[in-house]
XYZ file of C-alpha atoms in Angstrom:
677
model
C 15.452 12.811 24.290
C 16.788 12.937 27.901
C 18.694 16.133 27.065
C 15.367 17.718 26.152
C 13.923 16.700 29.510
C 16.864 18.307 31.374
C 16.546 21.416 29.293
C 12.843 21.668 30.057
C 13.469 21.226 33.804
C 16.299 23.766 33.771
C 14.182 26.302 31.903
C 11.365 25.809 34.344
C 13.673 26.180 37.409
C 15.442 29.223 35.961
C 12.133 30.880 35.237
C 10.891 30.265 38.764
C 14.199 31.462 40.348
C 14.366 34.659 38.322
C 10.710 35.360 38.993
C 11.160 34.821 42.738
C 14.303 37.014 42.852
C 12.592 39.735 40.873
C 9.641 39.831 43.219
C 11.923 39.582 46.297
C 13.958 42.603 45.163
C 10.822 44.514 44.268
C 9.356 43.814 47.685
C 12.660 44.815 49.320
C 12.680 48.173 47.483
C 9.126 48.822 48.593
C 10.119 47.845 52.120
C 13.049 50.313 52.006
C 10.708 53.101 50.994
C 8.240 52.252 53.744
C 10.983 51.922 56.365
C 12.530 55.225 55.246
C 9.246 57.081 55.605
C 8.649 55.479 58.978
C 12.199 56.297 60.168
C 11.840 59.960 59.186
C 8.553 60.227 61.080
C 10.046 58.611 64.162
C 13.136 60.889 63.933
C 11.004 64.023 63.746
C 8.993 62.975 66.796
C 12.170 62.043 68.706
C 13.765 65.423 67.887
C 10.731 67.366 69.167
C 10.640 65.307 72.339
C 14.383 65.839 72.876
C 14.127 69.621 72.425
C 11.155 69.805 74.715
C 12.962 67.845 77.417
C 16.184 69.885 77.436
C 14.800 73.316 76.605
C 14.132 74.477 80.223
C 17.340 73.086 81.792
C 19.392 74.592 79.009
C 17.662 77.980 79.319
C 18.302 77.955 83.081
C 21.983 77.193 82.561
C 22.360 79.970 80.008
C 20.501 82.502 82.160
C 22.686 81.677 85.109
C 25.731 81.441 82.816
C 26.454 78.115 84.451
C 28.603 76.412 81.863
C 28.961 73.274 83.989
C 25.202 72.823 84.105
C 25.059 73.506 80.389
C 27.718 70.857 79.708
C 25.968 68.313 81.863
C 22.743 68.961 80.016
C 24.395 68.634 76.603
C 26.210 65.470 77.672
C 22.808 64.006 78.398
C 21.693 65.069 74.905
C 24.709 63.310 73.347
C 23.601 60.057 74.924
C 20.506 60.145 72.748
C 20.828 57.732 69.790
C 22.293 59.158 66.591
C 23.028 62.626 68.108
C 26.473 63.715 66.931
C 27.005 67.085 68.633
C 25.226 69.884 70.415
C 25.964 73.675 70.626
C 24.615 76.523 72.810
C 25.118 80.041 71.503
C 24.329 83.225 73.376
C 22.036 85.878 72.020
C 24.976 87.831 70.708
C 26.106 84.888 68.665
C 29.044 83.916 70.816
C 29.661 80.284 71.660
C 28.639 79.364 75.192
C 29.045 75.535 75.284
C 29.837 73.005 72.565
C 30.136 69.247 72.915
C 30.277 66.352 70.371
C 30.737 62.568 69.994
C 33.519 61.067 67.888
C 32.162 60.099 64.413
C 33.278 57.270 62.110
C 33.333 57.962 58.393
C 31.372 55.504 56.138
C 30.765 56.661 52.608
C 28.710 53.562 51.576
C 25.321 55.160 52.207
C 26.450 58.819 52.223
C 24.386 59.886 49.243
C 21.400 57.840 50.303
C 21.664 59.270 53.808
C 21.667 62.758 52.428
C 18.537 62.060 50.400
C 16.675 60.374 53.234
C 17.553 62.575 56.232
C 19.359 65.622 54.808
C 16.676 68.075 55.994
C 16.683 66.517 59.518
C 20.427 66.650 60.023
C 20.190 69.476 62.583
C 17.498 70.990 64.816
C 17.553 74.145 66.934
C 15.453 75.795 69.571
C 15.544 79.478 70.707
C 16.164 79.850 74.439
C 14.248 82.422 76.482
C 14.718 83.875 79.923
C 13.023 81.641 82.445
C 10.634 84.425 83.631
C 9.098 87.749 82.207
C 10.234 91.284 82.921
C 7.873 93.288 84.992
C 5.430 95.318 83.080
C 5.870 93.359 79.749
C 4.540 90.080 78.405
C 7.328 89.563 75.841
C 9.918 86.799 76.298
C 13.627 87.715 76.323
C 15.893 85.699 73.959
C 19.013 84.613 75.765
C 20.498 82.060 73.303
C 20.036 79.171 70.852
C 20.329 75.430 71.354
C 21.380 73.463 68.225
C 21.560 69.661 68.064
C 23.324 67.923 65.153
C 22.339 64.352 64.186
C 24.689 61.760 62.680
C 22.383 60.787 59.729
C 25.106 58.572 58.300
C 24.997 56.443 61.399
C 21.215 56.492 61.296
C 21.249 55.220 57.687
C 23.825 52.511 58.541
C 21.699 51.344 61.420
C 18.604 51.347 59.267
C 20.242 49.252 56.568
C 21.700 46.886 59.125
C 18.144 46.090 60.145
C 16.986 45.851 56.519
C 19.855 43.510 55.670
C 18.442 40.785 57.866
C 15.012 41.439 56.442
C 16.357 41.155 52.880
C 18.162 37.904 53.663
C 14.992 36.511 55.186
C 12.973 37.563 52.149
C 15.582 36.049 49.831
C 15.596 32.800 51.807
C 11.818 32.641 51.628
C 11.956 33.274 47.846
C 14.534 30.530 47.314
C 12.532 28.134 49.447
C 9.402 28.910 47.459
C 11.434 28.471 44.267
C 12.587 25.045 45.363
C 9.113 23.972 46.376
C 7.545 25.279 43.153
C 10.244 23.629 41.020
C 9.611 20.273 42.687
C 5.848 20.661 42.377
C 6.017 21.768 38.741
C 8.444 18.973 37.876
C 6.314 16.388 39.630
C 2.957 17.424 38.252
C 3.822 19.064 34.917
C 7.353 18.543 33.617
C 7.612 14.873 34.545
C 4.302 13.877 32.847
C 5.331 15.830 29.750
C 8.730 14.095 29.835
C 7.044 10.685 30.038
C 4.799 11.613 27.127
C 7.863 12.676 25.115
C 9.609 9.382 25.911
C 6.494 7.473 24.852
C 6.275 9.459 21.601
C 9.939 8.660 20.925
C 9.172 4.925 21.294
C 6.263 4.933 18.808
C 6.944 2.553 15.921
C 5.702 3.871 12.546
C 4.712 0.344 11.507
C 2.552 -0.274 14.628
C 1.696 3.076 16.239
C -1.187 1.704 18.311
C 1.133 -0.657 20.226
C 2.846 2.235 22.074
C 0.091 4.439 23.452
C 0.945 7.417 25.648
C 0.685 6.915 29.441
C -2.310 8.598 31.072
C -1.509 9.991 34.544
C -4.241 9.731 37.150
C -3.391 13.250 38.311
C -4.150 14.600 34.822
C -7.139 12.529 33.805
C -9.529 15.465 34.011
C -7.308 18.351 32.885
C -5.948 19.665 29.594
C -2.857 17.414 29.656
C -5.042 14.341 30.131
C -7.300 15.496 27.292
C -4.336 15.960 24.942
C -3.002 12.495 25.842
C -6.373 10.823 25.297
C -6.918 12.552 21.965
C -3.411 11.658 20.813
C -3.993 8.007 21.767
C -7.240 8.013 19.796
C -5.335 9.336 16.776
C -2.691 6.602 17.215
C -5.363 3.892 17.392
C -7.175 5.212 14.318
C -3.883 5.578 12.471
C -2.912 2.020 13.389
C -6.263 0.682 12.161
C -5.975 2.647 8.924
C -2.418 1.441 8.428
C -3.496 -2.157 9.037
C -6.257 -1.791 6.440
C -3.830 -0.271 3.936
C -1.292 -3.021 4.641
C -3.962 -5.647 4.132
C -5.126 -4.003 0.905
C -1.541 -3.883 -0.337
C -0.681 -7.501 0.547
C -3.999 -9.388 0.487
C -6.301 -10.454 -2.300
C -9.629 -8.655 -1.657
C -11.790 -11.554 -2.900
C -10.229 -14.548 -1.108
C -8.207 -12.862 1.648
C -5.153 -14.836 0.535
C -1.719 -13.219 0.177
C -1.332 -11.467 -3.165
C 1.703 -11.412 -5.444
C 3.480 -8.719 -3.378
C 3.249 -10.639 -0.100
C 4.015 -13.924 -1.866
C 7.273 -12.544 -3.263
C 8.289 -11.335 0.208
C 7.462 -14.735 1.716
C 9.394 -16.586 -0.980
C 12.414 -14.308 -0.446
C 12.436 -15.133 3.281
C 11.990 -18.847 2.529
C 14.871 -18.758 0.032
C 17.137 -17.087 2.588
C 16.258 -19.672 5.229
C 16.673 -22.568 2.774
C 20.061 -21.225 1.665
C 21.309 -21.019 5.253
C 20.120 -24.544 6.116
C 20.927 -25.921 2.634
C 17.398 -27.238 2.169
C 14.946 -27.537 -0.706
C 11.320 -26.501 -0.985
C 8.586 -26.797 -3.608
C 6.295 -24.382 -5.386
C 3.043 -25.264 -7.142
C 1.368 -23.073 -9.753
C -2.334 -23.971 -9.920
C -4.656 -22.990 -12.754
C -8.327 -24.029 -12.585
C -9.599 -25.938 -15.621
C -12.706 -24.639 -17.415
C -13.195 -21.758 -14.968
C -14.349 -19.573 -17.860
C -17.296 -21.937 -18.324
C -18.323 -21.361 -14.696
C -18.132 -17.581 -15.104
C -19.966 -17.551 -18.431
C -22.705 -20.001 -17.493
C -23.339 -19.104 -13.835
C -22.299 -15.453 -13.743
C -19.407 -13.602 -12.134
C -21.024 -13.497 -8.670
C -21.079 -17.297 -8.390
C -17.681 -17.372 -10.097
C -16.286 -15.244 -7.263
C -17.924 -17.537 -4.683
C -16.332 -20.493 -6.456
C -12.853 -18.903 -6.251
C -13.340 -18.116 -2.555
C -14.368 -21.739 -1.872
C -11.335 -23.013 -3.815
C -9.119 -20.738 -1.683
C -10.530 -22.281 1.502
C -9.941 -25.813 0.150
C -6.325 -24.981 -0.685
C -5.778 -23.457 2.757
C -7.201 -26.555 4.422
C -5.038 -28.930 2.370
C -1.815 -26.935 2.756
C -2.343 -26.175 6.453
C 0.906 -25.337 8.201
C 3.046 -26.934 5.500
C 3.214 -23.758 3.461
C 1.503 -20.630 2.124
C -1.361 -20.255 -0.350
C -1.533 -17.106 -2.516
C -3.722 -15.882 -5.351
C -2.053 -14.196 -8.307
C -5.304 -13.207 -9.996
C -8.107 -14.731 -12.018
C -8.133 -18.501 -11.450
C -4.383 -18.725 -10.740
C -3.109 -19.769 -7.308
C 0.373 -20.490 -5.976
C 1.288 -22.813 -3.111
C 4.666 -22.246 -1.455
C 5.262 -25.584 0.249
C 8.401 -25.011 2.320
C 7.833 -28.336 4.115
C 7.783 -30.304 0.835
C 11.435 -30.780 -0.006
C 11.807 -33.569 -2.597
C 10.149 -34.393 -5.935
C 8.588 -37.536 -4.452
C 7.078 -35.533 -1.586
C 5.865 -32.922 -4.058
C 4.176 -35.567 -6.221
C 2.379 -37.075 -3.223
C 1.394 -33.625 -1.995
C -0.090 -32.571 -5.363
C -1.962 -35.870 -5.717
C -3.664 -35.298 -2.367
C -4.297 -31.650 -3.239
C -6.011 -32.518 -6.522
C -8.025 -35.240 -4.793
C -9.399 -32.691 -2.330
C -9.847 -30.087 -5.039
C -11.897 -32.451 -7.217
C -14.610 -32.853 -4.582
C -17.938 -31.658 -6.101
C -18.951 -28.234 -4.874
C -22.510 -26.974 -4.389
C -23.164 -23.328 -5.305
C -26.854 -22.503 -4.834
C -28.666 -25.085 -6.966
C -25.606 -25.779 -9.142
C -23.129 -28.617 -8.630
C -19.618 -27.832 -9.872
C -16.818 -30.344 -10.348
C -13.566 -28.401 -9.869
C -10.450 -29.435 -11.753
C -7.010 -27.928 -12.032
C -3.643 -28.153 -13.769
C -0.564 -27.902 -11.554
C 3.015 -26.999 -12.407
C 5.817 -27.741 -9.926
C 9.203 -26.095 -9.477
C 11.754 -26.975 -6.805
C 14.334 -24.692 -5.183
C 17.231 -24.472 -5.986
C 17.172 -26.805 -9.011
C 14.527 -24.813 -10.901
C 15.458 -21.284 -9.848
C 17.293 -19.190 -7.285
C 14.849 -16.264 -7.143
C 11.156 -15.903 -6.409
C 10.364 -14.698 -9.943
C 12.213 -17.618 -11.543
C 10.463 -20.193 -9.365
C 7.014 -18.753 -10.144
C 7.753 -18.452 -13.869
C 9.097 -21.992 -14.124
C 6.154 -23.425 -12.181
C 3.861 -21.520 -14.578
C 5.623 -23.088 -17.574
C 5.276 -26.523 -15.988
C 1.554 -25.847 -15.444
C 1.037 -25.254 -19.171
C 2.787 -28.545 -19.835
C 0.381 -30.239 -17.423
C -2.649 -28.534 -19.017
C -1.547 -29.769 -22.439
C -1.674 -33.329 -21.095
C -5.337 -32.963 -20.083
C -7.431 -31.945 -17.114
C -6.329 -32.629 -13.524
C -2.710 -33.236 -14.504
C 0.513 -32.076 -12.911
C 4.033 -31.705 -14.262
C 7.503 -30.808 -13.038
C 9.550 -28.044 -14.618
C 12.300 -29.168 -16.973
C 14.853 -27.013 -18.737
C 13.557 -27.933 -22.170
C 10.227 -26.394 -21.166
C 11.941 -23.040 -20.785
C 13.527 -23.463 -24.184
C 10.157 -24.276 -25.735
C 8.684 -21.192 -24.053
C 11.445 -19.051 -25.572
C 10.698 -20.580 -28.980
C 7.014 -19.809 -28.435
C 7.807 -16.144 -27.735
C 9.949 -15.920 -30.858
C 7.246 -17.669 -32.858
C 4.619 -15.218 -31.594
C 6.698 -12.247 -32.729
C 7.353 -13.925 -36.082
C 3.640 -14.614 -36.599
C 2.865 -10.888 -36.356
C 5.588 -10.175 -38.900
C 4.367 -13.002 -41.158
C 0.885 -11.500 -41.331
C 2.300 -8.109 -42.283
C 4.774 -9.592 -44.772
C 2.214 -11.986 -46.386
C 4.280 -15.077 -45.644
C 1.224 -17.337 -45.304
C -0.286 -19.334 -48.152
C -2.992 -21.946 -48.639
C -2.626 -25.579 -49.621
C -5.647 -27.505 -50.766
C -6.508 -31.151 -50.042
C -9.183 -32.565 -52.357
C -12.349 -34.300 -51.164
C -13.578 -37.185 -53.299
C -16.908 -38.835 -53.874
C -16.049 -42.288 -52.516
C -18.289 -44.084 -55.048
C -17.278 -42.238 -58.220
C -13.785 -41.044 -57.306
C -14.525 -37.534 -58.520
C -13.266 -34.382 -56.760
C -16.310 -32.635 -55.324
C -14.685 -30.183 -52.866
C -11.444 -29.354 -51.083
C -10.191 -28.225 -47.695
C -8.020 -25.123 -47.361
C -5.026 -25.655 -45.083
C -2.744 -22.809 -44.004
C 1.007 -23.016 -44.492
C 3.803 -20.653 -43.431
C 6.587 -20.086 -45.925
C 9.568 -18.497 -44.193
C 13.011 -18.073 -45.669
C 12.220 -20.458 -48.511
C 10.945 -23.317 -46.328
C 7.538 -24.396 -45.100
C 6.892 -24.406 -41.354
C 4.586 -27.120 -40.072
C 1.208 -25.900 -38.749
C 1.774 -28.084 -35.689
C 4.553 -25.713 -34.583
C 2.779 -22.370 -35.031
C -0.997 -23.005 -34.786
C -0.870 -23.786 -31.001
C 1.118 -20.565 -30.434
C -1.359 -18.607 -32.558
C -4.234 -20.027 -30.487
C -2.551 -19.225 -27.157
C -1.727 -15.637 -28.152
C -4.969 -14.783 -29.963
C -3.254 -14.286 -33.338
C -5.434 -17.134 -34.596
C -8.341 -14.658 -34.986
C -6.736 -12.380 -37.657
C -5.020 -15.461 -39.115
C -8.359 -17.284 -39.449
C -9.939 -14.244 -41.068
C -7.083 -14.208 -43.591
C -7.765 -17.881 -44.426
C -11.474 -17.190 -45.019
C -10.666 -14.224 -47.238
C -8.106 -16.184 -49.246
C -10.632 -19.008 -49.719
C -13.195 -16.508 -51.025
C -10.562 -15.038 -53.365
C -9.665 -18.517 -54.671
C -13.292 -19.428 -55.342
C -13.763 -16.157 -57.215
C -10.531 -16.739 -59.142
C -11.592 -20.244 -60.256
C -14.935 -18.912 -61.389
C -13.348 -16.165 -63.447
C -10.446 -18.188 -64.903
C -12.002 -21.608 -65.377
C -15.728 -20.886 -65.186
C -15.803 -23.636 -62.576
C -16.938 -23.544 -58.953
C -15.519 -25.940 -56.377
C -16.570 -25.679 -52.681
C -13.792 -24.941 -50.202
C -13.918 -25.861 -46.502
C -12.050 -23.689 -43.979
C -11.274 -24.530 -40.369
C -12.350 -22.121 -37.620
C -10.492 -22.332 -34.280
C -12.254 -22.107 -30.906
C -11.082 -18.554 -30.196
C -12.099 -17.429 -33.670
C -15.530 -19.017 -33.341
C -16.027 -17.249 -29.967
C -15.145 -13.890 -31.536
C -18.212 -11.689 -32.067
C -17.035 -10.566 -35.517
C -16.898 -14.069 -37.060
C -20.366 -14.188 -38.624
C -20.313 -10.563 -39.914
C -16.822 -11.137 -41.357
C -17.864 -14.277 -43.264
C -20.954 -12.579 -44.690
C -19.027 -9.438 -45.631
C -16.239 -11.388 -47.391
C -18.683 -13.468 -49.420
C -20.409 -10.282 -50.565
C -17.136 -8.524 -51.335
C -15.951 -11.344 -53.626
C -19.483 -12.129 -54.888
C -19.398 -15.855 -54.247
C -22.277 -18.221 -53.630
C -22.365 -19.009 -49.847
C -22.888 -22.697 -50.741
C -19.308 -22.757 -52.030
C -17.843 -21.933 -48.583
C -18.039 -24.503 -45.810
C -17.153 -23.578 -42.220
C -15.581 -26.392 -40.182
C -16.077 -26.084 -36.405
C -14.517 -28.398 -33.837
C -16.779 -30.162 -31.404
C -14.982 -28.449 -28.484
C -15.803 -25.012 -29.919
C -19.482 -25.910 -30.017
C -19.656 -27.203 -26.467
C -17.952 -24.216 -24.802
C -21.236 -22.319 -25.058
C -23.821 -24.433 -26.808
C -26.574 -21.808 -26.893
C -24.310 -19.163 -28.448
C -22.919 -21.735 -30.863
C -26.402 -22.694 -32.081
C -27.261 -19.023 -32.596
C -24.153 -18.369 -34.706
C -24.543 -21.547 -36.744
C -28.179 -20.748 -37.493
C -27.122 -17.323 -38.803
C -24.534 -18.926 -41.074
C -26.819 -21.719 -42.265
C -29.684 -19.355 -42.992
C -27.248 -17.290 -45.094
C -26.463 -20.413 -47.145
C -23.032 -21.394 -45.842
C -22.173 -25.031 -45.282
C -21.352 -26.054 -41.694
C -19.272 -29.067 -40.765
C -18.443 -30.496 -37.344
C -14.797 -31.533 -37.326
C -13.223 -34.160 -35.020
C -16.618 -35.435 -33.949
C -16.451 -37.936 -31.078
C -13.061 -36.814 -29.733
C -14.358 -34.213 -27.250
C -17.334 -33.878 -24.947
C -20.292 -36.131 -25.377
C -22.629 -33.998 -27.451
C -25.128 -36.550 -28.761
C -27.974 -34.878 -26.867
C -27.236 -31.582 -28.635
C -26.494 -33.003 -32.052
C -30.086 -32.901 -33.322
C -30.313 -29.203 -32.302
C -27.172 -28.148 -34.157
C -27.849 -26.524 -37.553
C -25.047 -28.383 -39.376
C -24.813 -29.846 -42.864
C -21.739 -32.079 -42.575
C -20.165 -34.332 -39.972
C -16.548 -35.495 -40.253
C -15.194 -38.787 -38.942
C -11.880 -38.023 -37.261
C -8.752 -39.663 -38.638
C -8.151 -41.490 -35.311
C -11.326 -43.546 -35.940
C -10.557 -44.083 -39.644
C -7.048 -45.339 -38.838
C -8.473 -48.310 -36.908
C -10.594 -49.460 -39.862
C -11.597 -52.079 -40.719
C -10.628 -53.898 -37.513
C -12.124 -51.466 -34.951
C -15.157 -49.948 -36.593
C -17.654 -49.406 -33.761
C -17.302 -45.631 -33.468
C -17.079 -45.036 -37.209
C -20.216 -47.164 -37.734
C -22.066 -45.180 -35.043
C -21.142 -41.855 -36.597
C -22.261 -43.045 -40.052
C -25.548 -44.241 -38.612
C -26.159 -40.914 -36.826
C -25.309 -38.976 -39.974
C -27.775 -40.940 -42.064
C -30.543 -40.537 -39.485
C -29.940 -36.758 -39.308
C -29.581 -36.489 -43.097
C -26.040 -35.108 -42.896
C -23.139 -35.383 -45.290
C -20.417 -37.628 -43.827
C -16.747 -36.970 -44.554
C -14.106 -39.503 -43.557
C -10.674 -37.910 -43.198
C -7.282 -39.523 -42.960
C -7.905 -42.358 -45.479
C -4.509 -43.930 -46.120
C -5.133 -47.374 -47.674
C -7.540 -49.329 -49.852
C -8.910 -51.423 -46.955
C -10.160 -48.303 -45.212
C -11.654 -46.996 -48.458
C -13.426 -50.307 -49.182
C -14.953 -50.394 -45.703
C -16.227 -46.824 -46.006
C -17.572 -47.463 -49.493
C -19.349 -50.568 -48.223
C -20.929 -48.500 -45.390
C -22.156 -45.838 -47.856
C -19.884 -43.036 -46.607
C -20.273 -40.289 -49.202
C -17.048 -38.277 -49.050
C -13.423 -39.092 -48.253
C -10.063 -37.359 -48.055
C -6.591 -38.446 -47.118
C -3.138 -39.346 -48.384
C -4.581 -42.361 -50.220
C -6.152 -39.869 -52.627
C -3.806 -36.901 -52.384
C -1.644 -34.884 -50.054
C -2.415 -31.148 -49.563
C -1.246 -29.365 -52.714
C -0.212 -25.849 -53.592
C -2.831 -23.840 -55.406
C -0.972 -24.223 -58.687
C -0.597 -28.002 -58.361
C -4.211 -28.369 -57.247
C -5.437 -26.402 -60.239
C -3.261 -28.383 -62.648
C -4.362 -31.759 -61.292
C -8.029 -31.171 -60.562
C -9.469 -27.857 -61.699
C -8.118 -27.954 -65.239
C -8.973 -31.635 -65.531
C -12.545 -31.015 -64.434
C -13.001 -28.087 -66.802
C -11.558 -30.119 -69.662
C -14.002 -32.927 -68.964
C -16.910 -30.510 -68.803
C -15.900 -28.868 -72.073
C -15.693 -32.282 -73.842
C -19.155 -33.105 -72.638
């Protein structure tokens, strides 16, 4: 940039010098013209005066033919400046006296001399007799006086004078040039140069940190205005850039770093940890039951809740690390000061303790809870993406253990995640390839031992072997495939009922399980009604089993759906009652027909019977059918029979059977009995 400054100064100086020289020469030419005119006028006047002064003496000398007097007179004429020679001729043309000065030859201004004084090179005067003849008034011509001027010498003399004038003019021009160059450089070029230097120093990332200097001498002129306007643009640009940077790297709701900034921060932390050979921890936090907050209180309060959680996390982490929000209810804590698993465990315990503090939002009190997954650098990953992904996997492991739990990442978790992904892809293929089938577990009247219903249980037959529901149902629930899978189960149950009616003229109710996601789906009730109409089955022959957790996610919506199903004639059973939320206050409002005692309570019979007894008592008071599942021995059956439990199922009676085996053992037997009667 300095080369540009020198170039600007040189251009400015050159321009001033050439301008000054041009005007100096122009003025000198004008001066020559004026001096030439003046010199001619002075020469003409001097010539007339000279002729007038020597006319009478010369005429006297000629009249008297006194050549000595004539010579003396002409010698006096030669002493006049620039006179070269003088001649007196008589009236007959003969030479009387001639005298001249030696002349030096100088051809430098010969042409110019000729142009300036060529017509004044010689002058002459006619000489007359000094007195008149008697009787006449005419003068008698006696000769001619001619004076020759050395115009070359006159021109040389003139230009000798002008030479000093030209040098003086040139000196003045150069002096003015120097002064103007200094003034222009000081008041114009130098401020522009400083502005250029300042512009060169502007950083694109922070333009408002290098504003242009404002000179006091130019505060109120155009240069000052340009500088001020440019600084305003820099400030506005810096503010806009800061806003864009914040939008690109900050979560708009909480103000926390977003995923982009988090990845940059982790990369820097990894580089520093690698240099110092240190460890650090990362926590992936997912809020438990946040969907309930959003659905019950609205998204506005849900956003306030997330913002408050962000502030709590910032307060707990402090200067020990960085808190970021990935989206939704997912947060990440980069704890670069937490270096060992023991420190990480203590840190997360304190974090959850602070996070569990009840929070007041308007008139609502919320009890926050979270599941936390932990990964440690470098054991659990060498890149930012790996550390986040592994902490996420660990979080799901913690969530599976219950609310407010935390877990470390282990390699087998990654393997299970890979299996889950493969299982998800296989589930889609299984639906298309019709690899699923139903097994049926009979339900018995505990008093008579007769089969009065059955439960449809889905099985996956792949490559000639059956895959346990425990390995694919959780994946189906996590990925949402459970919704089309559950619809398939309902349709197959309707088909089976219709098939038994047509083939055996016998109707046996079938119960089907509905998962939480399927129950929350808006198409559940229309699908069930449509399928029963399509296969023309009595709604009483299809029982819908809903888990207690599904009901309590949104109790009002659940009641509405169940009322629609019950009013249409479908049976409704609550499965796993007593294992989830306490719902006794809602139980009398639920439009259900059956309540099932979970196998975990039946297993403890007859020694620990408090919960089973309570459920039986509630069922009788609410006039519900009670089904005990998981009966495995005679002692359990005897206790249930003694307590008037109506229906039972379990391995003591029968394992789930294929449709063919179920028909052979129970449907055909029942129809044979009916036909004998």
